PDB file of C-alpha atoms in Angstrom:
ATOM      1  CA  MET A   1      88.867  55.594 -34.948  1.00 63.00           C
ATOM      2  CA  ARG A   2      91.198  52.699 -36.132  1.00 74.00           C
ATOM      3  CA  LYS A   3      89.517  49.316 -36.540  1.00 86.00           C
ATOM      4  CA  LYS A   4      90.386  46.396 -34.419  1.00 89.00           C
ATOM      5  CA  SER A   5      92.166  44.037 -36.268  1.00 89.00           C
ATOM      6  CA  THR A   6      90.060  40.179 -36.970  1.00 88.00           C
ATOM      7  CA  ASP A   7      93.074  38.984 -34.539  1.00 93.00           C
ATOM      8  CA  GLU A   8      92.252  41.251 -31.944  1.00 92.00           C
ATOM      9  CA  LEU A   9      88.443  40.533 -32.044  1.00 90.00           C
ATOM     10  CA  LEU A  10      89.457  36.912 -31.617  1.00 93.00           C
ATOM     11  CA  LYS A  11      91.306  37.644 -28.624  1.00 94.00           C
ATOM     12  CA  LEU A  12      88.739  39.727 -27.217  1.00 92.00           C
ATOM     13  CA  ILE A  13      85.808  37.428 -27.507  1.00 90.00           C
ATOM     14  CA  GLN A  14      87.944  34.315 -26.112  1.00 95.00           C
ATOM     15  CA  GLN A  15      88.524  36.628 -22.911  1.00 93.00           C
ATOM     16  CA  GLU A  16      85.428  37.947 -22.599  1.00 91.00           C
ATOM     17  CA  ASN A  17      82.645  36.233 -20.248  1.00 91.00           C
ATOM     18  CA  LYS A  18      79.790  37.943 -20.986  1.00 91.00           C
ATOM     19  CA  LEU A  19      78.702  37.907 -25.004  1.00 92.00           C
ATOM     20  CA  GLU A  20      76.714  40.828 -24.429  1.00 91.00           C
ATOM     21  CA  SER A  21      79.411  42.755 -23.448  1.00 90.00           C
ATOM     22  CA  PHE A  22      81.647  41.958 -25.890  1.00 91.00           C
ATOM     23  CA  LEU A  23      79.321  42.514 -28.813  1.00 91.00           C
ATOM     24  CA  GLN A  24      78.054  45.818 -27.302  1.00 92.00           C
ATOM     25  CA  ALA A  25      81.892  47.020 -26.935  1.00 90.00           C
ATOM     26  CA  ASN A  26      82.493  45.985 -30.404  1.00 89.00           C
ATOM     27  CA  ALA A  27      78.932  46.694 -32.546  1.00 88.00           C
ATOM     28  CA  ASP A  28      80.799  48.948 -34.730  1.00 87.00           C
ATOM     29  CA  GLU A  29      83.135  46.249 -35.651  1.00 87.00           C
ATOM     30  CA  PHE A  30      80.484  44.173 -37.096  1.00 84.00           C
ATOM     31  CA  GLU A  31      80.067  43.556 -41.012  1.00 76.00           C
ATOM     32  CA  HIS A  32      77.048  45.018 -41.313  1.00 79.00           C
ATOM     33  CA  THR A  33      77.301  45.034 -45.761  1.00 90.00           C
ATOM     34  CA  THR A  34      75.029  43.207 -47.849  1.00 94.00           C
ATOM     35  CA  LEU A  35      76.916  41.462 -50.659  1.00 96.00           C
ATOM     36  CA  CYS A  36      73.723  43.169 -52.914  1.00 96.00           C
ATOM     37  CA  ALA A  37      74.555  46.399 -51.622  1.00 96.00           C
ATOM     38  CA  GLU A  38      78.777  45.591 -51.899  1.00 97.00           C
ATOM     39  CA  LEU A  39      78.216  44.031 -55.658  1.00 98.00           C
ATOM     40  CA  ASN A  40      76.642  47.347 -56.558  1.00 98.00           C
ATOM     41  CA  ARG A  41      79.068  49.435 -55.440  1.00 97.00           C
ATOM     42  CA  LEU A  42      81.791  47.726 -56.763  1.00 98.00           C
ATOM     43  CA  LEU A  43      79.651  48.257 -59.931  1.00 97.00           C
ATOM     44  CA  ILE A  44      79.738  51.898 -59.718  1.00 97.00           C
ATOM     45  CA  GLU A  45      83.369  52.664 -58.657  1.00 97.00           C
ATOM     46  CA  HIS A  46      84.304  50.360 -61.997  1.00 97.00           C
ATOM     47  CA  SER A  47      82.177  52.275 -63.825  1.00 98.00           C
ATOM     48  CA  LYS A  48      80.441  48.963 -65.008  1.00 98.00           C
ATOM     49  CA  THR A  49      76.627  48.264 -66.457  1.00 97.00           C
ATOM     50  CA  LYS A  50      75.212  45.508 -65.214  1.00 97.00           C
ATOM     51  CA  ALA A  51      75.091  44.549 -69.321  1.00 97.00           C
ATOM     52  CA  ASP A  52      78.620  44.173 -69.441  1.00 98.00           C
ATOM     53  CA  ILE A  53      78.756  42.434 -66.326  1.00 98.00           C
ATOM     54  CA  VAL A  54      76.077  39.639 -68.394  1.00 97.00           C
ATOM     55  CA  ARG A  55      78.186  40.156 -71.379  1.00 97.00           C
ATOM     56  CA  PHE A  56      81.858  39.563 -69.412  1.00 97.00           C
ATOM     57  CA  SER A  57      80.626  37.270 -66.935  1.00 97.00           C
ATOM     58  CA  LEU A  58      79.400  34.706 -69.134  1.00 96.00           C
ATOM     59  CA  LEU A  59      76.015  34.387 -66.756  1.00 97.00           C
ATOM     60  CA  ASP A  60      72.569  34.484 -67.933  1.00 96.00           C
ATOM     61  CA  LYS A  61      71.589  37.885 -67.830  1.00 97.00           C
ATOM     62  CA  THR A  62      68.054  37.014 -66.099  1.00 97.00           C
ATOM     63  CA  TYR A  63      70.167  35.617 -63.229  1.00 96.00           C
ATOM     64  CA  THR A  64      72.814  38.543 -63.034  1.00 97.00           C
ATOM     65  CA  TYR A  65      70.382  41.019 -62.620  1.00 97.00           C
ATOM     66  CA  GLN A  66      68.822  38.781 -59.642  1.00 97.00           C
ATOM     67  CA  ILE A  67      72.155  38.573 -57.934  1.00 97.00           C
ATOM     68  CA  PHE A  68      72.415  42.462 -58.060  1.00 97.00           C
ATOM     69  CA  ASP A  69      68.666  43.084 -56.886  1.00 95.00           C
ATOM     70  CA  GLY A  70      69.107  40.766 -54.183  1.00 93.00           C
ATOM     71  CA  SER A  71      66.335  38.583 -55.373  1.00 94.00           C
ATOM     72  CA  ARG A  72      69.099  35.948 -55.652  1.00 91.00           C
ATOM     73  CA  PRO A  73      70.396  36.242 -52.416  1.00 84.00           C
ATOM     74  CA  ASN A  74      73.301  32.719 -52.189  1.00 92.00           C
ATOM     75  CA  PRO A  75      74.550  32.946 -55.595  1.00 97.00           C
ATOM     76  CA  SER A  76      77.520  30.234 -56.307  1.00 97.00           C
ATOM     77  CA  ARG A  77      81.282  31.130 -55.447  1.00 98.00           C
ATOM     78  CA  ASN A  78      82.046  30.308 -59.452  1.00 98.00           C
ATOM     79  CA  LYS A  79      79.340  33.190 -59.958  1.00 98.00           C
ATOM     80  CA  LEU A  80      80.353  35.351 -57.385  1.00 98.00           C
ATOM     81  CA  LEU A  81      84.015  34.954 -59.006  1.00 99.00           C
ATOM     82  CA  ALA A  82      82.767  35.312 -62.630  1.00 98.00           C
ATOM     83  CA  ILE A  83      81.152  38.419 -61.689  1.00 98.00           C
ATOM     84  CA  CYS A  84      84.279  39.826 -60.302  1.00 99.00           C
ATOM     85  CA  LEU A  85      87.017  38.812 -62.920  1.00 98.00           C
ATOM     86  CA  ALA A  86      83.968  40.483 -65.244  1.00 98.00           C
ATOM     87  CA  MET A  87      83.677  43.831 -63.559  1.00 98.00           C
ATOM     88  CA  ASN A  88      87.604  43.959 -63.251  1.00 98.00           C
ATOM     89  CA  ALA A  89      87.567  43.823 -59.257  1.00 98.00           C
ATOM     90  CA  THR A  90      91.081  43.865 -57.271  1.00 98.00           C
ATOM     91  CA  LEU A  91      91.917  40.790 -55.735  1.00 98.00           C
ATOM     92  CA  ASP A  92      90.643  42.450 -52.097  1.00 98.00           C
ATOM     93  CA  GLU A  93      87.316  43.496 -53.409  1.00 98.00           C
ATOM     94  CA  THR A  94      86.980  39.896 -54.411  1.00 99.00           C
ATOM     95  CA  GLN A  95      88.335  37.867 -51.264  1.00 98.00           C
ATOM     96  CA  ARG A  96      85.500  40.547 -49.549  1.00 96.00           C
ATOM     97  CA  ILE A  97      82.977  39.425 -52.017  1.00 98.00           C
ATOM     98  CA  LEU A  98      83.525  35.731 -51.403  1.00 98.00           C
ATOM     99  CA  ARG A  99      83.506  37.008 -47.805  1.00 96.00           C
ATOM    100  CA  LEU A 100      79.665  38.324 -48.226  1.00 96.00           C
ATOM    101  CA  GLY A 101      78.904  35.669 -50.009  1.00 96.00           C
ATOM    102  CA  HIS A 102      79.713  33.217 -47.101  1.00 96.00           C
ATOM    103  CA  TYR A 103      82.664  31.260 -49.113  1.00 98.00           C
ATOM    104  CA  GLN A 104      85.938  30.835 -48.501  1.00 97.00           C
ATOM    105  CA  PRO A 105      88.619  33.240 -49.966  1.00 98.00           C
ATOM    106  CA  LEU A 106      90.770  32.156 -52.774  1.00 99.00           C
ATOM    107  CA  TYR A 107      94.372  30.181 -51.461  1.00 98.00           C
ATOM    108  CA  PRO A 108      96.786  30.507 -53.713  1.00 98.00           C
ATOM    109  CA  ARG A 109      97.900  26.671 -52.456  1.00 98.00           C
ATOM    110  CA  ASN A 110      94.927  25.554 -54.128  1.00 98.00           C
ATOM    111  CA  ILE A 111      95.798  25.198 -57.870  1.00 98.00           C
ATOM    112  CA  ARG A 112      92.375  26.232 -59.219  1.00 99.00           C
ATOM    113  CA  ASP A 113      92.430  29.074 -56.994  1.00 99.00           C
ATOM    114  CA  SER A 114      96.038  30.172 -58.278  1.00 98.00           C
ATOM    115  CA  VAL A 115      94.790  29.985 -61.511  1.00 99.00           C
ATOM    116  CA  ILE A 116      92.061  32.827 -60.377  1.00 99.00           C
ATOM    117  CA  ILE A 117      94.468  35.276 -58.379  1.00 99.00           C
ATOM    118  CA  TYR A 118      96.117  34.976 -61.642  1.00 99.00           C
ATOM    119  CA  SER A 119      93.594  35.987 -63.859  1.00 99.00           C
ATOM    120  CA  ILE A 120      92.025  38.506 -61.085  1.00 98.00           C
ATOM    121  CA  THR A 121      95.822  40.482 -61.146  1.00 98.00           C
ATOM    122  CA  HIS A 122      96.122  40.314 -64.724  1.00 98.00           C
ATOM    123  CA  HIS A 123      92.557  41.217 -65.660  1.00 97.00           C
ATOM    124  CA  THR A 124      92.402  38.217 -67.690  1.00 98.00           C
ATOM    125  CA  SER A 125      89.041  37.511 -69.426  1.00 98.00           C
ATOM    126  CA  VAL A 126      86.163  35.018 -67.712  1.00 98.00           C
ATOM    127  CA  MET A 127      86.535  32.962 -71.263  1.00 98.00           C
ATOM    128  CA  ASP A 128      90.090  32.846 -70.726  1.00 98.00           C
ATOM    129  CA  THR A 129      90.045  31.734 -67.351  1.00 99.00           C
ATOM    130  CA  ASN A 130      87.721  29.279 -68.086  1.00 98.00           C
ATOM    131  CA  GLN A 131      90.424  28.108 -71.135  1.00 98.00           C
ATOM    132  CA  ILE A 132      93.264  27.640 -68.616  1.00 98.00           C
ATOM    133  CA  LEU A 133      90.865  25.850 -66.051  1.00 98.00           C
ATOM    134  CA  TYR A 134      89.527  23.642 -68.945  1.00 98.00           C
ATOM    135  CA  ASP A 135      93.112  22.572 -69.762  1.00 98.00           C
ATOM    136  CA  MET A 136      94.569  21.722 -66.532  1.00 98.00           C
ATOM    137  CA  GLY A 137      91.193  19.587 -65.462  1.00 98.00           C
ATOM    138  CA  LYS A 138      89.766  22.065 -63.190  1.00 98.00           C
ATOM    139  CA  GLU A 139      86.073  23.318 -62.702  1.00 98.00           C
ATOM    140  CA  LEU A 140      84.876  26.334 -65.257  1.00 98.00           C
ATOM    141  CA  LEU A 141      83.932  29.169 -63.545  1.00 97.00           C
ATOM    142  CA  GLY A 142      79.817  28.708 -65.439  1.00 80.00           C
TER     143      GLY A 142
END
């Protein structure tokens, strides 16, 4: 069965008179994956290890392991972006990680976000991405 688009769900909830009816009728449309589960799924899909992510993300080892085991449930947007770059996640995968982390997706009209989008699509390292951001006077990933 085809999943409804976000716009379709938005129209349905606006038209519905009873919240319970909407929730029951669309129960399988809601996101059930956790940030931790999705990061671990991507780790496997991209044939990376946590040690690889620590090395390439430039993040603290303990902190990174805590993100992956779920004991650090609210990592910053920058930390998630560094992890996505380190695992060579696609732009769609990165946007999903940001959504699951309750952060705004990367926005191409924002200069800093455009640099990060470029880095993701061109598989630029976190170190090189940080250098570009530094040269532009923008906030680093970590």
